[in-house]
Every structure is written in C-alpha cells, then in structure tokens.
Tab-separated table of C-alpha atoms in Angstrom:
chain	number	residue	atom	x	y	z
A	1	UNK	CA	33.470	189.832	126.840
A	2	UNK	CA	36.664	188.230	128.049
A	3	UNK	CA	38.291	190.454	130.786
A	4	UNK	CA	41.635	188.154	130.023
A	5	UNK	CA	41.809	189.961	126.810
A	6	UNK	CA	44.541	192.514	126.004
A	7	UNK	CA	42.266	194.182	123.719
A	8	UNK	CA	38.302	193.759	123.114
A	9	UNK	CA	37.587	195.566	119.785
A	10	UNK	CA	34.482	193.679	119.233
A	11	UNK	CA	32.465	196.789	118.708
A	12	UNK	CA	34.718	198.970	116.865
A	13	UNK	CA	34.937	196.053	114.779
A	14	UNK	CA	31.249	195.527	114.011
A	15	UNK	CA	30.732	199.528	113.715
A	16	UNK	CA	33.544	199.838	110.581
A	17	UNK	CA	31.824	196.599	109.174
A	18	UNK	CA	28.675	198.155	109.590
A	19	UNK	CA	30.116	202.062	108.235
A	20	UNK	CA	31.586	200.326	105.331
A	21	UNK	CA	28.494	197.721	104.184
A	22	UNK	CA	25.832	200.509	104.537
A	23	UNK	CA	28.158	202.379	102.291
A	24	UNK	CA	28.809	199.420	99.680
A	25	UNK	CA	33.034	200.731	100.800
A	26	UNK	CA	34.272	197.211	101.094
A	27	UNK	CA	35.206	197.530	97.328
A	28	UNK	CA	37.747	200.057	98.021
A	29	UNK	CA	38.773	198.557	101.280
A	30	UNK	CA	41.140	196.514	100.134
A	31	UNK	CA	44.767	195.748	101.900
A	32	UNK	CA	46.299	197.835	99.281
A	33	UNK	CA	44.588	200.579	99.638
A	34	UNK	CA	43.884	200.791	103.544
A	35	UNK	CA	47.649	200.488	103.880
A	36	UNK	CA	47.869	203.599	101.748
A	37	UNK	CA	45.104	204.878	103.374
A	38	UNK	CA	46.979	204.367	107.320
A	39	UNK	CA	49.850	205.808	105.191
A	40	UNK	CA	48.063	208.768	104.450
A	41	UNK	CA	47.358	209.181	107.937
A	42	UNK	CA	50.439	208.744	109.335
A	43	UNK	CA	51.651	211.339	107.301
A	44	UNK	CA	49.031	213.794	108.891
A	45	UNK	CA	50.030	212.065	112.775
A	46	UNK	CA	53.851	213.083	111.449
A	47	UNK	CA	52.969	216.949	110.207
A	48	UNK	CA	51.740	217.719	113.764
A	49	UNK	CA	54.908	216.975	114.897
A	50	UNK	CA	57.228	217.481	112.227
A	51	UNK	CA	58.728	221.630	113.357
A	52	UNK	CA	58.061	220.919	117.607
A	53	UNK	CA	60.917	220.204	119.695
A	54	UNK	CA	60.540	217.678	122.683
A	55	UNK	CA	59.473	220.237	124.938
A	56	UNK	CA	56.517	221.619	122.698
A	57	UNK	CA	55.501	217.733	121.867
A	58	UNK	CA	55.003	216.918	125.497
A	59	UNK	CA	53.219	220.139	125.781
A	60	UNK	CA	50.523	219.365	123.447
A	61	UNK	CA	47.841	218.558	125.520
A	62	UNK	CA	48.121	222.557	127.218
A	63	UNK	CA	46.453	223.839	123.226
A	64	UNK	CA	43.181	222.434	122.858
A	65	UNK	CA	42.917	222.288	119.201
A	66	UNK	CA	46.289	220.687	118.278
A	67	UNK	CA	45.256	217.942	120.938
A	68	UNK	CA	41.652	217.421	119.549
A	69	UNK	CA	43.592	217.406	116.183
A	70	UNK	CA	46.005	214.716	117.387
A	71	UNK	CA	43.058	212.618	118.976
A	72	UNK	CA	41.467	213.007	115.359
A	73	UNK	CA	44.685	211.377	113.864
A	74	UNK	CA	45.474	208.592	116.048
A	75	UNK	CA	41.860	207.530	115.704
A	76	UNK	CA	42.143	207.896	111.754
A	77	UNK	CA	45.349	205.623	111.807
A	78	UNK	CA	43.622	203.668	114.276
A	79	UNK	CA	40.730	202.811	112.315
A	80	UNK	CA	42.177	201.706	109.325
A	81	UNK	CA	44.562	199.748	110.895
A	82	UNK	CA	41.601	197.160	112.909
A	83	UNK	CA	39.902	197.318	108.941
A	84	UNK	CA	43.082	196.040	107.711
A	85	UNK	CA	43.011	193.614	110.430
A	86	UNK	CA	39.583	192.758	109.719
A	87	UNK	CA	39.691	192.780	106.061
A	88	UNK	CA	42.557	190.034	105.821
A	89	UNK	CA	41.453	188.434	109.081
A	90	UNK	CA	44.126	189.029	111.449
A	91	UNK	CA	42.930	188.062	114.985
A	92	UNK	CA	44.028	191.580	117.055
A	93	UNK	CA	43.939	190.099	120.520
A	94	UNK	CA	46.411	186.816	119.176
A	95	UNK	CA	48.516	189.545	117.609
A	96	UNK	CA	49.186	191.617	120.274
A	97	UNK	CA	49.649	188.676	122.265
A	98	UNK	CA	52.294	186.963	120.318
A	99	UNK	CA	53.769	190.347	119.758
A	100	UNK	CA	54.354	191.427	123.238
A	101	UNK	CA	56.071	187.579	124.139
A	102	UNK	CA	58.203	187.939	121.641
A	103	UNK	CA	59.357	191.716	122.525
A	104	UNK	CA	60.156	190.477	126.194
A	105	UNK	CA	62.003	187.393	125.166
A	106	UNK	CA	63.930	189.827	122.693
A	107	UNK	CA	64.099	192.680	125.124
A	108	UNK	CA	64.599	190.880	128.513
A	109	UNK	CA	63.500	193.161	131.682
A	110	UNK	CA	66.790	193.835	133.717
B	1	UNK	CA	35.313	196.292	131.823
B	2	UNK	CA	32.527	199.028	129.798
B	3	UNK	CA	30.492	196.851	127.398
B	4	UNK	CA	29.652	200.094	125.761
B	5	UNK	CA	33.022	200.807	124.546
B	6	UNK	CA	33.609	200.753	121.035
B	7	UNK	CA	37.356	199.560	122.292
B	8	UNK	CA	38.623	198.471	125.563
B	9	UNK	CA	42.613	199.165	125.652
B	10	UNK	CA	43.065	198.799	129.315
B	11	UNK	CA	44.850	195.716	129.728
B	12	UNK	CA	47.006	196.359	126.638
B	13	UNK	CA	47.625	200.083	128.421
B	14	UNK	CA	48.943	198.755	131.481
B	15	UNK	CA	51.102	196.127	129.693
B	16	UNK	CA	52.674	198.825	128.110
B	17	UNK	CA	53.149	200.630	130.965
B	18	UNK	CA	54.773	197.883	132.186
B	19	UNK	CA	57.047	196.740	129.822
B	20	UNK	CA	58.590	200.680	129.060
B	21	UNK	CA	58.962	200.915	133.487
B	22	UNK	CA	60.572	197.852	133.501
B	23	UNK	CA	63.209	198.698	131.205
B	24	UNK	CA	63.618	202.568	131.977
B	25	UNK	CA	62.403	203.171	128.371
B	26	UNK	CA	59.549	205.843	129.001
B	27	UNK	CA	62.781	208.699	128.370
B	28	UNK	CA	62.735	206.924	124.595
B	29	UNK	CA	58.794	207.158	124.299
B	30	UNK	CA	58.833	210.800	123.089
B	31	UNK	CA	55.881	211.541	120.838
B	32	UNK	CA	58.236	212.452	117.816
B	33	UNK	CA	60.171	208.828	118.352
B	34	UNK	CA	57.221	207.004	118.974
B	35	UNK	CA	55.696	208.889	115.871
B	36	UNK	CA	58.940	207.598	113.861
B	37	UNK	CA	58.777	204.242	115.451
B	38	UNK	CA	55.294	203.710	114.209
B	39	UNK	CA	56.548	204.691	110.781
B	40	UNK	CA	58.971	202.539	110.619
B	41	UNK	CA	56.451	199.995	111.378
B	42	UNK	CA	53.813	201.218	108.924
B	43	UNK	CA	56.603	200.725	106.248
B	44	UNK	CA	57.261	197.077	107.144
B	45	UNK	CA	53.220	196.796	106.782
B	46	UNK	CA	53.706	198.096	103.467
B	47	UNK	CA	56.472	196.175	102.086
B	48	UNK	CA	54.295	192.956	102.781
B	49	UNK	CA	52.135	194.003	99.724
B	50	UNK	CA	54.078	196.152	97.567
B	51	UNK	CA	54.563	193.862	94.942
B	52	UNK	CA	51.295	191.604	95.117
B	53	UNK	CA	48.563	192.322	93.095
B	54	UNK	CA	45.382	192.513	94.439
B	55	UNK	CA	44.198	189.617	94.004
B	56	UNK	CA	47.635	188.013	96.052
B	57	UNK	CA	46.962	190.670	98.539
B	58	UNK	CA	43.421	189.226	99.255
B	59	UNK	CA	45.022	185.782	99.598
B	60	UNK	CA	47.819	186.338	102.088
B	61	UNK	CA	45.933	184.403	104.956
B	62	UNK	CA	46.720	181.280	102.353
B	63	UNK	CA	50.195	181.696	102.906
B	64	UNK	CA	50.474	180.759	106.604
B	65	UNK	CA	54.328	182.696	106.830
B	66	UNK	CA	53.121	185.687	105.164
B	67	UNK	CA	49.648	185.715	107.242
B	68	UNK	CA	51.663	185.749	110.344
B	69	UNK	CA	54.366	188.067	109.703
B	70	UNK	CA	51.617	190.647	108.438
B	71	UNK	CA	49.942	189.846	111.985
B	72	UNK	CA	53.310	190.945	113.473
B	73	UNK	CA	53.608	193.769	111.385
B	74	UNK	CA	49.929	195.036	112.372
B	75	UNK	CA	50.677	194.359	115.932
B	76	UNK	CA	53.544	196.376	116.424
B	77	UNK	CA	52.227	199.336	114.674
B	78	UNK	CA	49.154	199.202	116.841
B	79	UNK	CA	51.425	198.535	119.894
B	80	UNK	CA	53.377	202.433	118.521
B	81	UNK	CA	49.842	203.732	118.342
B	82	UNK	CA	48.469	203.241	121.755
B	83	UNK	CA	51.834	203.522	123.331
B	84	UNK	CA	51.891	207.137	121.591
B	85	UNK	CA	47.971	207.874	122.796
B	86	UNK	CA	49.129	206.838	126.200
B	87	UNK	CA	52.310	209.130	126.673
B	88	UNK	CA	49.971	212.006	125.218
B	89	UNK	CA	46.899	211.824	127.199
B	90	UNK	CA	44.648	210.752	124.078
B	91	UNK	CA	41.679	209.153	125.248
B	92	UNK	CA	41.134	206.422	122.220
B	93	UNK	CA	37.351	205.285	122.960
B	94	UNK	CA	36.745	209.401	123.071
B	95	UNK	CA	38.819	209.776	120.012
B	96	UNK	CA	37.275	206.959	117.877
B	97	UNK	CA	33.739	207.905	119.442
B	98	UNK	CA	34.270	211.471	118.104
B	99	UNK	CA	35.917	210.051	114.749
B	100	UNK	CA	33.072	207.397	113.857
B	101	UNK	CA	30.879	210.597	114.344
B	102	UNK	CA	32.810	213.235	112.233
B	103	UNK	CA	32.645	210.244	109.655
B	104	UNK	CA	29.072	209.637	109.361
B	105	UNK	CA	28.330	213.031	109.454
B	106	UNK	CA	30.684	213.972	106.568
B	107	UNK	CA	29.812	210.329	104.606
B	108	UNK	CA	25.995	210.030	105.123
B	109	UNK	CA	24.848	206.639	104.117
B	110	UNK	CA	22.384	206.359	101.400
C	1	UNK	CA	78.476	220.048	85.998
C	2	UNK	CA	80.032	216.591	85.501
C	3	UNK	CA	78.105	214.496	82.663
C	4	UNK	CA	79.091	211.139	84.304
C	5	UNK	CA	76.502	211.956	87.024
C	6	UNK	CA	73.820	209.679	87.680
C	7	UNK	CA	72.392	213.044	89.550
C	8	UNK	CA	73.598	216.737	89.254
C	9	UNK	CA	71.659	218.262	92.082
C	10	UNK	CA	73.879	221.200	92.663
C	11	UNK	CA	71.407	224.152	92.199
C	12	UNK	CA	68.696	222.323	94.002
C	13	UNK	CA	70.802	222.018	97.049
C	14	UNK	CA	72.000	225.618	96.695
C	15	UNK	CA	68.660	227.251	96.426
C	16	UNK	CA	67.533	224.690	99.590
C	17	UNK	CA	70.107	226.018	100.929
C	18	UNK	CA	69.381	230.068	100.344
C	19	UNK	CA	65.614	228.731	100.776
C	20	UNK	CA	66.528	227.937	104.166
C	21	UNK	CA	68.975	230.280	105.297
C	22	UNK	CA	66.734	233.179	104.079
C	23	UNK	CA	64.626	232.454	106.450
C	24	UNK	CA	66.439	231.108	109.446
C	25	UNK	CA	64.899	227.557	109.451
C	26	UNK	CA	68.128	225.542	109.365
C	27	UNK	CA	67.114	225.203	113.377
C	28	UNK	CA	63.977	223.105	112.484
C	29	UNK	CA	65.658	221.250	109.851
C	30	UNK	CA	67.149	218.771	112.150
C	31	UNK	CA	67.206	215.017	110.728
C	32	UNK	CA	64.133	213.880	112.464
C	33	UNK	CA	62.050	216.837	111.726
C	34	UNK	CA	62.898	216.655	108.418
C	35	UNK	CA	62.034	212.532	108.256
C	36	UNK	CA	58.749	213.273	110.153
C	37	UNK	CA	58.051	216.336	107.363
C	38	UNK	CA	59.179	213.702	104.848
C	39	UNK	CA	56.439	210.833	106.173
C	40	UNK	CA	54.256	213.825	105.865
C	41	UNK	CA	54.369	214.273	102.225
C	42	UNK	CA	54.666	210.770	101.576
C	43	UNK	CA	51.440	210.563	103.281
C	44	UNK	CA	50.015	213.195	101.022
C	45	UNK	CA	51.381	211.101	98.026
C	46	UNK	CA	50.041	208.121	99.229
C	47	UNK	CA	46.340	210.012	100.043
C	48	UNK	CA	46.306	210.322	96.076
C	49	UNK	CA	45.830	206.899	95.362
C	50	UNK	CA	44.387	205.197	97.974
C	51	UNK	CA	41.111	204.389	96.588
C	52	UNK	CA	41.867	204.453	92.710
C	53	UNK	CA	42.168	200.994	90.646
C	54	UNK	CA	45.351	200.592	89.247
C	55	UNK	CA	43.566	201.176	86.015
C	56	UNK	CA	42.860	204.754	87.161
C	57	UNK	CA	46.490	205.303	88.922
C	58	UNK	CA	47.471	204.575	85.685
C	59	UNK	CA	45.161	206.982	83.789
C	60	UNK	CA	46.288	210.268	86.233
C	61	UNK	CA	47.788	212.211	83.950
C	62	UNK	CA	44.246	212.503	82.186
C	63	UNK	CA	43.175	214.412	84.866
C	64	UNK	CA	45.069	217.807	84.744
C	65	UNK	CA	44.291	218.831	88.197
C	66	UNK	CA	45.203	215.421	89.595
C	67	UNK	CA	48.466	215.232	87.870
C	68	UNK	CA	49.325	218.598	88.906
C	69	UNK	CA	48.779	217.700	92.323
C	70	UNK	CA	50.552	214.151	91.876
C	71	UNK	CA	53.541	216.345	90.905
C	72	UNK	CA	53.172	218.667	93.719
C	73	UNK	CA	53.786	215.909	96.121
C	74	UNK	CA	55.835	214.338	94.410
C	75	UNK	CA	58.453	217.679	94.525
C	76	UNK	CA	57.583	218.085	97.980
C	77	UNK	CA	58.832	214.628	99.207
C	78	UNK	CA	61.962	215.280	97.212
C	79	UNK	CA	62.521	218.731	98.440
C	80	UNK	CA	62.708	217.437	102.167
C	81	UNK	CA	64.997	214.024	100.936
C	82	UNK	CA	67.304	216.354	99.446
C	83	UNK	CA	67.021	218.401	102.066
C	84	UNK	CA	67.683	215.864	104.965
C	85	UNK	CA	70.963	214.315	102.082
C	86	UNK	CA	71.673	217.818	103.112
C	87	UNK	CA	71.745	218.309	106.392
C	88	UNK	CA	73.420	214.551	107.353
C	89	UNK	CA	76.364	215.537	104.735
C	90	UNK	CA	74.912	212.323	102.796
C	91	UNK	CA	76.570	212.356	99.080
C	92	UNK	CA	73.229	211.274	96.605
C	93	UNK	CA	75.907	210.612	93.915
C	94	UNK	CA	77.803	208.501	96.136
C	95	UNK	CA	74.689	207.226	97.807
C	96	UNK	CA	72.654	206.221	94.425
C	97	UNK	CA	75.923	204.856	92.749
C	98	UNK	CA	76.231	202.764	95.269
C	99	UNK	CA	72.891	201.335	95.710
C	100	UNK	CA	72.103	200.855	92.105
C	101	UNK	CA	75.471	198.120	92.227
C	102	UNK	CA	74.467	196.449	95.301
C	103	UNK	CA	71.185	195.800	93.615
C	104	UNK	CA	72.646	194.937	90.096
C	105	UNK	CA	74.194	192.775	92.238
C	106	UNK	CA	71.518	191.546	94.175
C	107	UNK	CA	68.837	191.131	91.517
C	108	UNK	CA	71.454	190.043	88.543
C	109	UNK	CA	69.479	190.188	85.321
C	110	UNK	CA	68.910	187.711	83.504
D	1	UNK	CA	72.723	218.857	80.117
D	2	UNK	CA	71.264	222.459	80.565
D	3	UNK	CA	72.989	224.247	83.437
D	4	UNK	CA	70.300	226.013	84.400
D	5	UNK	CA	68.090	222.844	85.822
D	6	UNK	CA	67.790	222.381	89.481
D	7	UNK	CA	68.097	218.684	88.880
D	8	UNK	CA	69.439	216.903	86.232
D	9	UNK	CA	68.095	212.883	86.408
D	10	UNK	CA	68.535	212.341	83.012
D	11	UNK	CA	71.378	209.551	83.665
D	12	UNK	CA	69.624	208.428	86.782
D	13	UNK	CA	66.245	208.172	84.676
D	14	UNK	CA	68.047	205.935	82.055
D	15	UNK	CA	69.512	203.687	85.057
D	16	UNK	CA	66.094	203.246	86.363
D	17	UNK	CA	64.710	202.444	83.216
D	18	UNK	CA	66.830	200.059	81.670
D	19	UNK	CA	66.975	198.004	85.516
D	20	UNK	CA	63.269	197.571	85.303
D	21	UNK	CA	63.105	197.109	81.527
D	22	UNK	CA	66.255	194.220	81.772
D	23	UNK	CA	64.515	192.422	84.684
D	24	UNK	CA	60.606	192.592	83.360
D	25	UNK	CA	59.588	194.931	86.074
D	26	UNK	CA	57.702	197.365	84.381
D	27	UNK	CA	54.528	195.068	85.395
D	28	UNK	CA	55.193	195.832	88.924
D	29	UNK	CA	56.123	199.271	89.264
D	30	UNK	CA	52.281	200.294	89.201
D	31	UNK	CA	51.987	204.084	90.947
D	32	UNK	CA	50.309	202.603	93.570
D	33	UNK	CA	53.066	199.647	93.894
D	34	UNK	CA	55.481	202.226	93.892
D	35	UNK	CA	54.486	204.514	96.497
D	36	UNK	CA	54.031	201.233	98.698
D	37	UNK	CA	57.736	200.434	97.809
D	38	UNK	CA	58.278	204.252	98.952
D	39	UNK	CA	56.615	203.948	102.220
D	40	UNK	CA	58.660	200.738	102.871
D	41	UNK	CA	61.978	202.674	102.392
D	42	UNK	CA	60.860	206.113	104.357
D	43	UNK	CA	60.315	203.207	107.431
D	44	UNK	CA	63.863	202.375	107.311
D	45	UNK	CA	64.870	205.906	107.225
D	46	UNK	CA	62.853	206.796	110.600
D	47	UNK	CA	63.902	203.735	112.039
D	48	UNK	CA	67.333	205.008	112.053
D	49	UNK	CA	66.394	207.756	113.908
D	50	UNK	CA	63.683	206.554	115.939
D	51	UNK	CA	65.484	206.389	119.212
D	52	UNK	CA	68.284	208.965	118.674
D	53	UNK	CA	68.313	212.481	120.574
D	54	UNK	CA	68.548	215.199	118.083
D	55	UNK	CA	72.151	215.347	119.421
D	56	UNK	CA	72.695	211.758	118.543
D	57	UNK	CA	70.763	212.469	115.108
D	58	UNK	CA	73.048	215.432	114.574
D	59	UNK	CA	76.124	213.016	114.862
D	60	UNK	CA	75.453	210.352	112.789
D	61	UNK	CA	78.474	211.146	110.141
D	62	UNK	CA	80.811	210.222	113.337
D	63	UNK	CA	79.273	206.509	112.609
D	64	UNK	CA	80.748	205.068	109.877
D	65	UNK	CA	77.930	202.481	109.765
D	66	UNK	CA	75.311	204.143	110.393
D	67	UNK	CA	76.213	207.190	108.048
D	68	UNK	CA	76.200	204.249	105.392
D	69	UNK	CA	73.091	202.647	106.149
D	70	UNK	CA	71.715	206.375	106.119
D	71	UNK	CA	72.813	207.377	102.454
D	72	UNK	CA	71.937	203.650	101.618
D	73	UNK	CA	67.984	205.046	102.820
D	74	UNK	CA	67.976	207.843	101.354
D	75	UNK	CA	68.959	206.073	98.023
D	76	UNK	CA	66.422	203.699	98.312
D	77	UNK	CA	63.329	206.365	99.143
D	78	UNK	CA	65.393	208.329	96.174
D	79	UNK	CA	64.977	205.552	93.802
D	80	UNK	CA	61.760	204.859	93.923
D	81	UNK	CA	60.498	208.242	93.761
D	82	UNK	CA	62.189	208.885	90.887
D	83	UNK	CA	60.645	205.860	89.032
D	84	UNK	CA	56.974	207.023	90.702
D	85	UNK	CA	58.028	209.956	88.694
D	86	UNK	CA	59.281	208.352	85.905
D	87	UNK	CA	56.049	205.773	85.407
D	88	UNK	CA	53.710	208.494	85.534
D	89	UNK	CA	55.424	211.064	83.374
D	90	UNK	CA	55.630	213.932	86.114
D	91	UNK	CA	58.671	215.933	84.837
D	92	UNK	CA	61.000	216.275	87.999
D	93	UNK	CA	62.526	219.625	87.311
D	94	UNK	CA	58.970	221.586	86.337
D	95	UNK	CA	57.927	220.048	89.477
D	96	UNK	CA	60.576	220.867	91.585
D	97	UNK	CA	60.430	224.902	90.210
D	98	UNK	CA	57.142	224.811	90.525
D	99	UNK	CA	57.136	223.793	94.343
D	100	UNK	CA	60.018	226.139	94.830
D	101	UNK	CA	58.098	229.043	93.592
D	102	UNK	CA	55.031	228.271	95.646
D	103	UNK	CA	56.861	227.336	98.684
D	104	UNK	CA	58.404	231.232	98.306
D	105	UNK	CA	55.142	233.110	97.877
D	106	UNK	CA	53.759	231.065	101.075
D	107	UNK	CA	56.591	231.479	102.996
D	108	UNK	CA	58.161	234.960	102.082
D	109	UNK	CA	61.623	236.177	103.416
D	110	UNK	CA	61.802	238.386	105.954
C-alpha cells in the first residue's frame, strides 16, 4: 500500500468484486442502474434528515439507532458509488486528486 | 496505515479538514447542507447518463471528455460523503464493515 | 378555473395547504426540508427501477402491485414539489410557461 | 375540465407530448431515462439551497435571480415527472387522491 495515497480502497474494492461475482450481480450492475441505485440511497441519507433542524442534526450521534441508521446509509451510498467507480473504471485515488487541485485553485485559501 | 481495512480515508480526512479550516467553511458543513450538497452532486452523476443507452453508458471511458468529467462528478460526491461522515462522527471502515455484513447475511451466495 | 392553463393546481395547493395547517407542520416545511423530503421520494422512485431492463420498466404497469406503487411515488414527489412551489411563492403556471419556451427555444424542432 | 380534480395536466400533458413527439424523443424518455433526467433536475434544486441558512432559504423571493432560477427548478423536476407519468400511464390525479387519502389516515388531525 502507498501511504502517499489520499484514499486506498483496494480491499473494499476486491470485496464488492468478489460480493457481486459470487452472486453472478455484475449483470445488474450497470452505470445506469448503480446511479439509480446511489440515488435510491441518497434518498434514504436525505429522509433522516429531512423534519430535524440544525440543532437535532448535530445531535445525532446522542440516539444510538438513528446514528447506526445513518452509518448504514452513508455506507450504502458509499458502496455503490466505488462499484460505479469500478464498473466504468474510474481510478478513485486520481479522482480525488484532481478534484481537490482544482477546488483550491477555484476556491483559493485566504 | 491498517492493511486490514477494507478502506483507508485518513489522508483524504485530514485534507478535508484542511481545506474547510482554511477557509472558515466548517459553519457551512451542516449535515442537512452537506446532505444537499451531495445531492446536487449525485444529480450531475446522473445527468452524465440520462440519455445513453446502455450500451453508450458501458463505453464512456472511450470518450476521454466524458470519462473525465464522470471522474469529477464521482469525486466530488465522494468528497460530500466523507466530508458528511466526518462532521457526524461516522466511522466508514465500521460502517462498511457492518454493511458488507448485513449484506451477505441478507443476500447469501449460492 | 382558467382553460388556457398549462396547469390548474388550485385544489391541490388548497388541500396542501389545509393538509398542513391541520396539523401545524408549516414549521417543518421550510425549503430545505422540503428539498431533502423531495430527494427522499425521488429516491424511492428511483429504488423502483434500479435493477429492471428497460424492457421490464417498460412492462410495469403489468404488474398491478408495482404500478400502484410506481404511482405512489410518483404522487409523493409531486406532493412535496408542489408543496415547496408553495412555500417559496413560486408560480408553476408562470414557472412551466416559461420553461417550456426557453426550451422550444433551445431545442427548436425540426 | 372537471372542477373537482386536484390537478388538471391535461394542457400540460399535450405540451409534453407533442415536444417529444415533434423532436423524436419518445426513444429516450425510457422510465428509467426519465427518472435519471429527474434526479439531474432535483440536484439543481438542492444546490440552490445547499449553503443557505433556513433564514436565507426563507428569503429567496427578495432575489430576483435566484427566485427565477428557483421556479426555473422546480419546472424542470415538474416536467419530467409529469412525462415519467405520462410514459408509463400513471394517472396523476388518482394518484395524487390516492396519496392524499393515505397520507390522512397515517397522519390524522389532531
């Protein structure tokens, strides 16, 4: 592993691979669908939020089950978005890399 | 670095850090605007297939614009998503752990 | 009701409306609640197809239980657009007129 | 017209159709297109908000611009889930009643 690297996904990577051969789900994993699929996810990341003012949002790690339920979520989004990247072949670490040049050349640091 | 992690975030958590303390913009980073930022995201992810067919959709990394701006658009939805697990407390390699789990348990392979 | 309208949405607004002051929820119905319950539905709407062909999206109205639910979420995401149109004093006459030029415009036919 | 609908789309549902029927469109307003295209607008509707306060949110009619670009979003969501509808024959107004009649059993007032 390269401890230069912004993100090392290498396992997570090889465990959906693995999750979706030994399930014969790469047919459905398309980018179409996963996209939907993060979509649907989102959705559920969005409800847990959608009636809580600020206050009750930054409280949400003092109720255990809304917290394990937002853990659940993020993950969920999480893991189809590195199966989208994997699926179409989109290098995560290069991503994130570009990504976060081009936000501090757009959004210069006072 | 943990070579038993499933997903090691902690260079990409610190540059986050970083970039939101140098520009005073953890008072933005709310979990209900970072929840809305990552939407907004998610729907500039979609838009890059809405109209392809599948079979376009499994060639984007052919198109070397389109490949890169979908890298973007990955990237700064992931960037939402850890961003939002860090303000929170989420602990992603617990979350996903716990996730890839639930998932096998409630998909059995054959 | 005025026959020249693209939309007459008068009684749905009203019973939102009565819906919502019934109850005493205009205090949650703040724009970004309602565009975080709105990502929720979508998300729900989006869950439905995810892993069909387009051969069986196409096909879901052979599937009572499926269509019902198709229409379920599809009311759902309207009730909280409408509802948000509400809220932001956004006219949808006003609003669809006007888009529905700009992309006449935009995409002339040929 | 019958006065007693909650919604009346006819006129918008004959706009929709003749657009995508004078352009050749039908072919790409699959469901699952469609609620891609969806997803796509709902991002530009949170991204208005994304970084307001609910104060900020609340005052968005004081910005000429911005209340424009906010009716033009709600349009464009609008749109598109009326042709969803419209594509896979969910009737809009049985839907809508439906939801309406649920949502008041679930939620009853006090």
């Amino acid at each position: 592993m390269n401890r230069d690297k912004l993100l090392d996904a290498a396992r997570l990577l090889q465990a959906l691979q693995n999750f979706a051969d030994a399930r014969d789900w790469q047919r459905f994993h398309t980018p179409k669908n996963l996209v939907l699929a993060l979509t649907g996810e989102v959705g559920e990341l969005a409800e847990i939020f959608q009636w809580k003012t600020d206050a009750e949002a930054a409280a949400i790690a003092d109720d255990p089950a809304e917290f394990e339920h937002l853990g659940e979520e993020i993950a969920d989004v999480l893991l189809y978005l590195v199966r989208l990247a994997q699926v179409t072949g989109v290098d995560l670490e290069h991503a994130l890399a570009d990504k976060l040049r081009k936000n501090a050349e757009k959004y210069p640091a006072p």
